[in-house]
mmCIF file of C-alpha atoms and ligand atoms in Angstrom:
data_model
loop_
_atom_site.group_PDB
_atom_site.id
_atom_site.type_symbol
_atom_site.label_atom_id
_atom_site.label_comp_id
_atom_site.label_asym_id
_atom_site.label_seq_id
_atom_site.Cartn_x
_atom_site.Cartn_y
_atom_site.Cartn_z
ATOM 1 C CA UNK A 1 -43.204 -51.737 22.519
ATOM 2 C CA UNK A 2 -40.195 -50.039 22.128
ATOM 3 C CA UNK A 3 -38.076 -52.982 21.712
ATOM 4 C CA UNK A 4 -40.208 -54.054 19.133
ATOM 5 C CA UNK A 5 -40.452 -50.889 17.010
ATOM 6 C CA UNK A 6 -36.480 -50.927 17.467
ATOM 7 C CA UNK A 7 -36.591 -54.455 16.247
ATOM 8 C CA UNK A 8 -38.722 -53.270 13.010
ATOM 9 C CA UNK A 9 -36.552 -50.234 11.883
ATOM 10 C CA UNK A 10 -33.623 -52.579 12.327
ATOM 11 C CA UNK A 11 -35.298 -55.389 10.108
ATOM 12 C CA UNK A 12 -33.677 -56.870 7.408
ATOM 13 C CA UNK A 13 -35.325 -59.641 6.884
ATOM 14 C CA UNK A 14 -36.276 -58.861 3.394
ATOM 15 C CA UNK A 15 -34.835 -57.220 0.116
ATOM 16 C CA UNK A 16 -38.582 -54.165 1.736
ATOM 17 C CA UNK A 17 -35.457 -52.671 3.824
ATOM 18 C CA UNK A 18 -33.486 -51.612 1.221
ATOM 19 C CA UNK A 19 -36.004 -49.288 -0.681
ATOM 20 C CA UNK A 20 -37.657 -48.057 2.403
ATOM 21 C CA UNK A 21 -37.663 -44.479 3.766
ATOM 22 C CA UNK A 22 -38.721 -45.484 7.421
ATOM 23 C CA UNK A 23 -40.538 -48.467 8.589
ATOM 24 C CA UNK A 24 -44.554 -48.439 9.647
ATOM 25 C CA UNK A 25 -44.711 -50.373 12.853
ATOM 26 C CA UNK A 26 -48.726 -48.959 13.405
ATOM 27 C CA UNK A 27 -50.421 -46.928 15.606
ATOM 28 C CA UNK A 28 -53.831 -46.085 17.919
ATOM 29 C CA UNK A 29 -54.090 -47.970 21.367
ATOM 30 C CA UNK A 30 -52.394 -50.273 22.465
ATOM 31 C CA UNK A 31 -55.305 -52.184 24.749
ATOM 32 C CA UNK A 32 -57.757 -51.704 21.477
ATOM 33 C CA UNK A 33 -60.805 -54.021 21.240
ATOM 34 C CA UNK A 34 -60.232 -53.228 17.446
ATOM 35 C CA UNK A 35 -57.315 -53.900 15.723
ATOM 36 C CA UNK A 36 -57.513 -53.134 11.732
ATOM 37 C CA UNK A 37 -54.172 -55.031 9.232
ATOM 38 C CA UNK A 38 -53.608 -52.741 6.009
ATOM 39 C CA UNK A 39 -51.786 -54.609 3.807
ATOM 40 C CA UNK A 40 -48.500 -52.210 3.092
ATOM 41 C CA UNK A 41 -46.852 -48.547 3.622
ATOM 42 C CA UNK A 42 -47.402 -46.444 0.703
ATOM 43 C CA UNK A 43 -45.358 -43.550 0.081
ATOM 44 C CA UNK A 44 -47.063 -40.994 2.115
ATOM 45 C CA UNK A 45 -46.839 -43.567 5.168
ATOM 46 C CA UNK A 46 -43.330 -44.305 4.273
ATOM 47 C CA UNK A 47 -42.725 -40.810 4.935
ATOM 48 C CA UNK A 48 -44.746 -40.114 7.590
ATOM 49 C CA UNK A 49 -44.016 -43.363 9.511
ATOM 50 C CA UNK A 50 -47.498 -43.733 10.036
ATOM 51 C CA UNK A 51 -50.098 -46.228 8.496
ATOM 52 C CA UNK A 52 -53.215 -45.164 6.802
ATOM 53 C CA UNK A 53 -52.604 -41.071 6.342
ATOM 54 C CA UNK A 54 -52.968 -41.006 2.790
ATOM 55 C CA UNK A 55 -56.331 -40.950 0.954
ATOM 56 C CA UNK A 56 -57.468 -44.652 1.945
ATOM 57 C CA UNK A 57 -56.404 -43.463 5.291
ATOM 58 C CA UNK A 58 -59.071 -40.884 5.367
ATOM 59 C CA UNK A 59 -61.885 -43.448 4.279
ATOM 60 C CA UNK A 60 -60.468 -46.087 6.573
ATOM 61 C CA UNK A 61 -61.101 -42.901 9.617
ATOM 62 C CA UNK A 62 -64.470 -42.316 7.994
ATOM 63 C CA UNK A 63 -65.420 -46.113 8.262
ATOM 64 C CA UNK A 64 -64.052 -46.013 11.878
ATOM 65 C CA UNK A 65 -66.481 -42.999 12.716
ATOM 66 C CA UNK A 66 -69.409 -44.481 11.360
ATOM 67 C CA UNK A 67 -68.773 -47.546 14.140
ATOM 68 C CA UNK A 68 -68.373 -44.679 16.660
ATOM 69 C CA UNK A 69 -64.498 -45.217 16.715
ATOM 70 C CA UNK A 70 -61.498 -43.759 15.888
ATOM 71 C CA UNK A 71 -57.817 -44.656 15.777
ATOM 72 C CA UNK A 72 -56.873 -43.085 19.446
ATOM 73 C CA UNK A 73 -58.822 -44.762 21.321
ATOM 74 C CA UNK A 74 -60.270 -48.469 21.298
ATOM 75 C CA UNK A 75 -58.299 -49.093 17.905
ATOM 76 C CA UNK A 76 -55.004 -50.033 16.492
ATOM 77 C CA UNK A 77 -53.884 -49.988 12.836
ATOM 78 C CA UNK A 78 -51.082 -51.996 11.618
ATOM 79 C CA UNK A 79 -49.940 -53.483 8.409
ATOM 80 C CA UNK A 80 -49.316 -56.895 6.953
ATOM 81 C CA UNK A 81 -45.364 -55.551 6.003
ATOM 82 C CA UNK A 82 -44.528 -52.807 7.608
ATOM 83 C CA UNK A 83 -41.590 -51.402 4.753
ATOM 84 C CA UNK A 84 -43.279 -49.707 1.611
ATOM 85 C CA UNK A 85 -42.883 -52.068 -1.164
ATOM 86 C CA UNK A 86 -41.341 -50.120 -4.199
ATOM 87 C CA UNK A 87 -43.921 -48.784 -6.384
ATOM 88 C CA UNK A 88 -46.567 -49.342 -4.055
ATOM 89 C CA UNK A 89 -46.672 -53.339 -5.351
ATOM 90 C CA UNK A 90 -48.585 -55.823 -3.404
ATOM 91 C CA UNK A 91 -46.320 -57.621 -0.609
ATOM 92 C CA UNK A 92 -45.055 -61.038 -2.016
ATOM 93 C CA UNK A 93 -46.073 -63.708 1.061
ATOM 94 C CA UNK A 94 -42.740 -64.392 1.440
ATOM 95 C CA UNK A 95 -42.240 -60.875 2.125
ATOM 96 C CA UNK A 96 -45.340 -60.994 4.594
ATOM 97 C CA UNK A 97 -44.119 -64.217 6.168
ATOM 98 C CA UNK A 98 -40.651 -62.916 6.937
ATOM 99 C CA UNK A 99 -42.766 -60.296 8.497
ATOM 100 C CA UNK A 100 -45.182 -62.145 10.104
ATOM 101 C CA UNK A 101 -43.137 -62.046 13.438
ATOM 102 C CA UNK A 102 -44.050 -58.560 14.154
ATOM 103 C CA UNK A 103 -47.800 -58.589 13.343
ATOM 104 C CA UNK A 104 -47.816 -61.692 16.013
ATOM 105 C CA UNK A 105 -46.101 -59.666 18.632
ATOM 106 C CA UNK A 106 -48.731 -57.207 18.381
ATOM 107 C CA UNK A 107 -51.784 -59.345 18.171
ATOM 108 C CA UNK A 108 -49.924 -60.981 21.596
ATOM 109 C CA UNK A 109 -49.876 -57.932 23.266
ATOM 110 C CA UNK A 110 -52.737 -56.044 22.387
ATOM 111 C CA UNK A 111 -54.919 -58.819 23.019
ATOM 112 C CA UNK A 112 -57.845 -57.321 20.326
ATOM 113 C CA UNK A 113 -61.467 -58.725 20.819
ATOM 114 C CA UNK A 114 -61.663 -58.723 17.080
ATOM 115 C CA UNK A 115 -59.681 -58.101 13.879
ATOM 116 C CA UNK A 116 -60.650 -56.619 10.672
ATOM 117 C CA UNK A 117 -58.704 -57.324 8.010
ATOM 118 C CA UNK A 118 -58.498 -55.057 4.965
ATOM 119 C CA UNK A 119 -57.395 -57.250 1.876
ATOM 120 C CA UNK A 120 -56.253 -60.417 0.521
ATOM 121 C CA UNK A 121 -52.742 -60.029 1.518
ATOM 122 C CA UNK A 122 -53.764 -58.753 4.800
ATOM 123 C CA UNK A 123 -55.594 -61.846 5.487
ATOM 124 C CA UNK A 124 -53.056 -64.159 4.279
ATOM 125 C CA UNK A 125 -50.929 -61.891 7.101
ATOM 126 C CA UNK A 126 -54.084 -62.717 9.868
ATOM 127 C CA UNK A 127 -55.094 -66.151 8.456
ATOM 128 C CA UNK A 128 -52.302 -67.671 7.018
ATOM 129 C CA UNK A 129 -54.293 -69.057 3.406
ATOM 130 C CA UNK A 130 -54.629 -67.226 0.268
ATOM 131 C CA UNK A 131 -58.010 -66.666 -0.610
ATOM 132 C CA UNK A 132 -60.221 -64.250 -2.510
ATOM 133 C CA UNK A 133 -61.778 -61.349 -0.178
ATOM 134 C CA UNK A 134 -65.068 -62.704 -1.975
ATOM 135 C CA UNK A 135 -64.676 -65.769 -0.712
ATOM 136 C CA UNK A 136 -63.805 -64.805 2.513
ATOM 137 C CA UNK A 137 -66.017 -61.990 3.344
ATOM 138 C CA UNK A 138 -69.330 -62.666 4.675
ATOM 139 C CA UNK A 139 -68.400 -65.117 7.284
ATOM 140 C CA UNK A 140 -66.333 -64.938 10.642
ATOM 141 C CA UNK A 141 -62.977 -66.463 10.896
ATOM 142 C CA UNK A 142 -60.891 -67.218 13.608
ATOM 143 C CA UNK A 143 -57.718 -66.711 14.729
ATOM 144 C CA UNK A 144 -56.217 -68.495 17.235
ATOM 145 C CA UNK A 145 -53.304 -66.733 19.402
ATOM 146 C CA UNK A 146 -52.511 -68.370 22.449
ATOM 147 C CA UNK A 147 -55.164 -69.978 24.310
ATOM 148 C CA UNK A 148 -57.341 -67.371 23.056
ATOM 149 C CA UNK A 149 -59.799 -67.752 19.660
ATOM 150 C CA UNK A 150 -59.879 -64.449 17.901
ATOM 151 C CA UNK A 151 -62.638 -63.282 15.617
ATOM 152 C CA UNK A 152 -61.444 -61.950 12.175
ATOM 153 C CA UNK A 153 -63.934 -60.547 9.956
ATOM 154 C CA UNK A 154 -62.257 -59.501 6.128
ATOM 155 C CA UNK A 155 -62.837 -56.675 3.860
ATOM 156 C CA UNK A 156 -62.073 -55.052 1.234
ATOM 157 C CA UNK A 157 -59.340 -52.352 1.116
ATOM 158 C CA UNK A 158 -60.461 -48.766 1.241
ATOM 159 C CA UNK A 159 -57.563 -48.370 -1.568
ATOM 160 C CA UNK A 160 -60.248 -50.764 -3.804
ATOM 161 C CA UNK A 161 -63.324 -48.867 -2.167
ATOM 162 C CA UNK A 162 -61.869 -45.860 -3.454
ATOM 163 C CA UNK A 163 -61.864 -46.917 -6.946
ATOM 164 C CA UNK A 164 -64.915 -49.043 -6.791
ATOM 165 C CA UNK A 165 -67.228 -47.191 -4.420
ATOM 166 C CA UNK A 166 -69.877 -48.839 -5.447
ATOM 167 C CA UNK A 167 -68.928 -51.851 -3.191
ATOM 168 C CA UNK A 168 -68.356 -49.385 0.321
ATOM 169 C CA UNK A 169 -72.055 -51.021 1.454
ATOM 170 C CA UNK A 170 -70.718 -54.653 1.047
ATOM 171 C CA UNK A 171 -67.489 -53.191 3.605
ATOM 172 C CA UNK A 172 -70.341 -51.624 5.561
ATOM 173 C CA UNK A 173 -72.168 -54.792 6.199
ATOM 174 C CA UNK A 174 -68.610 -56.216 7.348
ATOM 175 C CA UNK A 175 -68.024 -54.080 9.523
ATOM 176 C CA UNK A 176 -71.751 -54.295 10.922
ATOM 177 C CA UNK A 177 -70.769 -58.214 10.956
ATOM 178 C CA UNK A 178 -67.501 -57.537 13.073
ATOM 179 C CA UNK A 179 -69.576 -55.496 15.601
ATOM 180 C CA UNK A 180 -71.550 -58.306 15.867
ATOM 181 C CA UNK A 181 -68.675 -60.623 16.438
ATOM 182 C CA UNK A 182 -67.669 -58.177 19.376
ATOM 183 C CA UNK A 183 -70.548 -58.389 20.735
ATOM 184 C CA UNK A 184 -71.629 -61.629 21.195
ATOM 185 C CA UNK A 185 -67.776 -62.272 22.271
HETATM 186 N N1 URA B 1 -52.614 -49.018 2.564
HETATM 187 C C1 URA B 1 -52.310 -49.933 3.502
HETATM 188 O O1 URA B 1 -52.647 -51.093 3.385
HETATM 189 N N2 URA B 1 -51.662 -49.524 4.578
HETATM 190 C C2 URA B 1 -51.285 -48.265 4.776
HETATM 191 O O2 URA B 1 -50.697 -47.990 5.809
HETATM 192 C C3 URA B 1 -51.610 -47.330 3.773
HETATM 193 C C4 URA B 1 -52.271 -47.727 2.688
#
């Protein structure tokens, strides 16, 4: 792990590095059933070095809680780039492809039961297609890494939740449908 993180702050695999404060490799457990892709650092996480501590970082922990989780133990958070694009834009894939490497690593190593995937460009990250979350939602995708099939359920982005919070129950049945994933897995 610590080659890899070494490997991300020393990335330059596209124009992200240049703007960037510190990179975002991701955080929480390292054996997690769960692992949750954000799309991008924002500028609190590009300071912090940490993903998800800004305000969609605090509903993303409140959605956690209400499955009985939290991002110590059982779940890791990472991000589809982990640079902060400059004024918070939305990762270009080429961006996310040159960064796909490290998001592979991860899924290799931590070996989740199932992925949640917050976003379109964080499911282009998992998935590899571009696709609206509406079309995507609702049904279980897969993932395969390895010789292993990995179920990804997608959602929408607490960042969107936040301004439309009317939707939080469609990310609520989701994540209901991702539990269900685990456990019939
Ligand atoms: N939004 C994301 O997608 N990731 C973060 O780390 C923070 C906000």
């Amino acid at each position: 792990w610590a080659s890899l993180e070494a490997a991300i702050r020393d990335c330059r695999a596209c124009s992200l590095c240049r703007a960037r404060k510190q990179t975002v490799p991701g955080t929480g457990d390292r054996q997690a059933t769960w692992l949750v892709v954000g799309e991008a650092p924002g500028a609190e996480e590009d300071a912090a070095g940490l993903p998800f501590v800004g305000k969609a970082g605090k509903l993303l922990d409140a959605m956690l809680a209400a499955l009985g989780l939290n991002r110590q133990s059982g779940v890791y958070i990472a991000n589809a780039v982990k640079c902060r694009p400059p004024e918070n834009r939305t990762p270009e894939c080429a961006e996310i492809d040159a960064c796909n490497r490290f998001l592979n690593q991860q899924i290799d190593w931590i070996q989740p039961t199932v992925i949640v995937v917050l976003g379109r460009p964080a499911a282009y990250a998992v998935l590899g297609r571009e696709a609206s979350i509406q079309s995507l939602r609702g049904t279980i995708h897969y993932r395969e890494q390895g010789d292993r099939r990995i179920p990804v359920i997608v959602t929408y982005h607490p960042a969107y939740l936040l301004r439309q919070p009317e939707e939080k129950w469609k990310s609520w049945q989701d994540l209901l449908l991702a539990q269900s994933a685990l456990s019939s897995h």
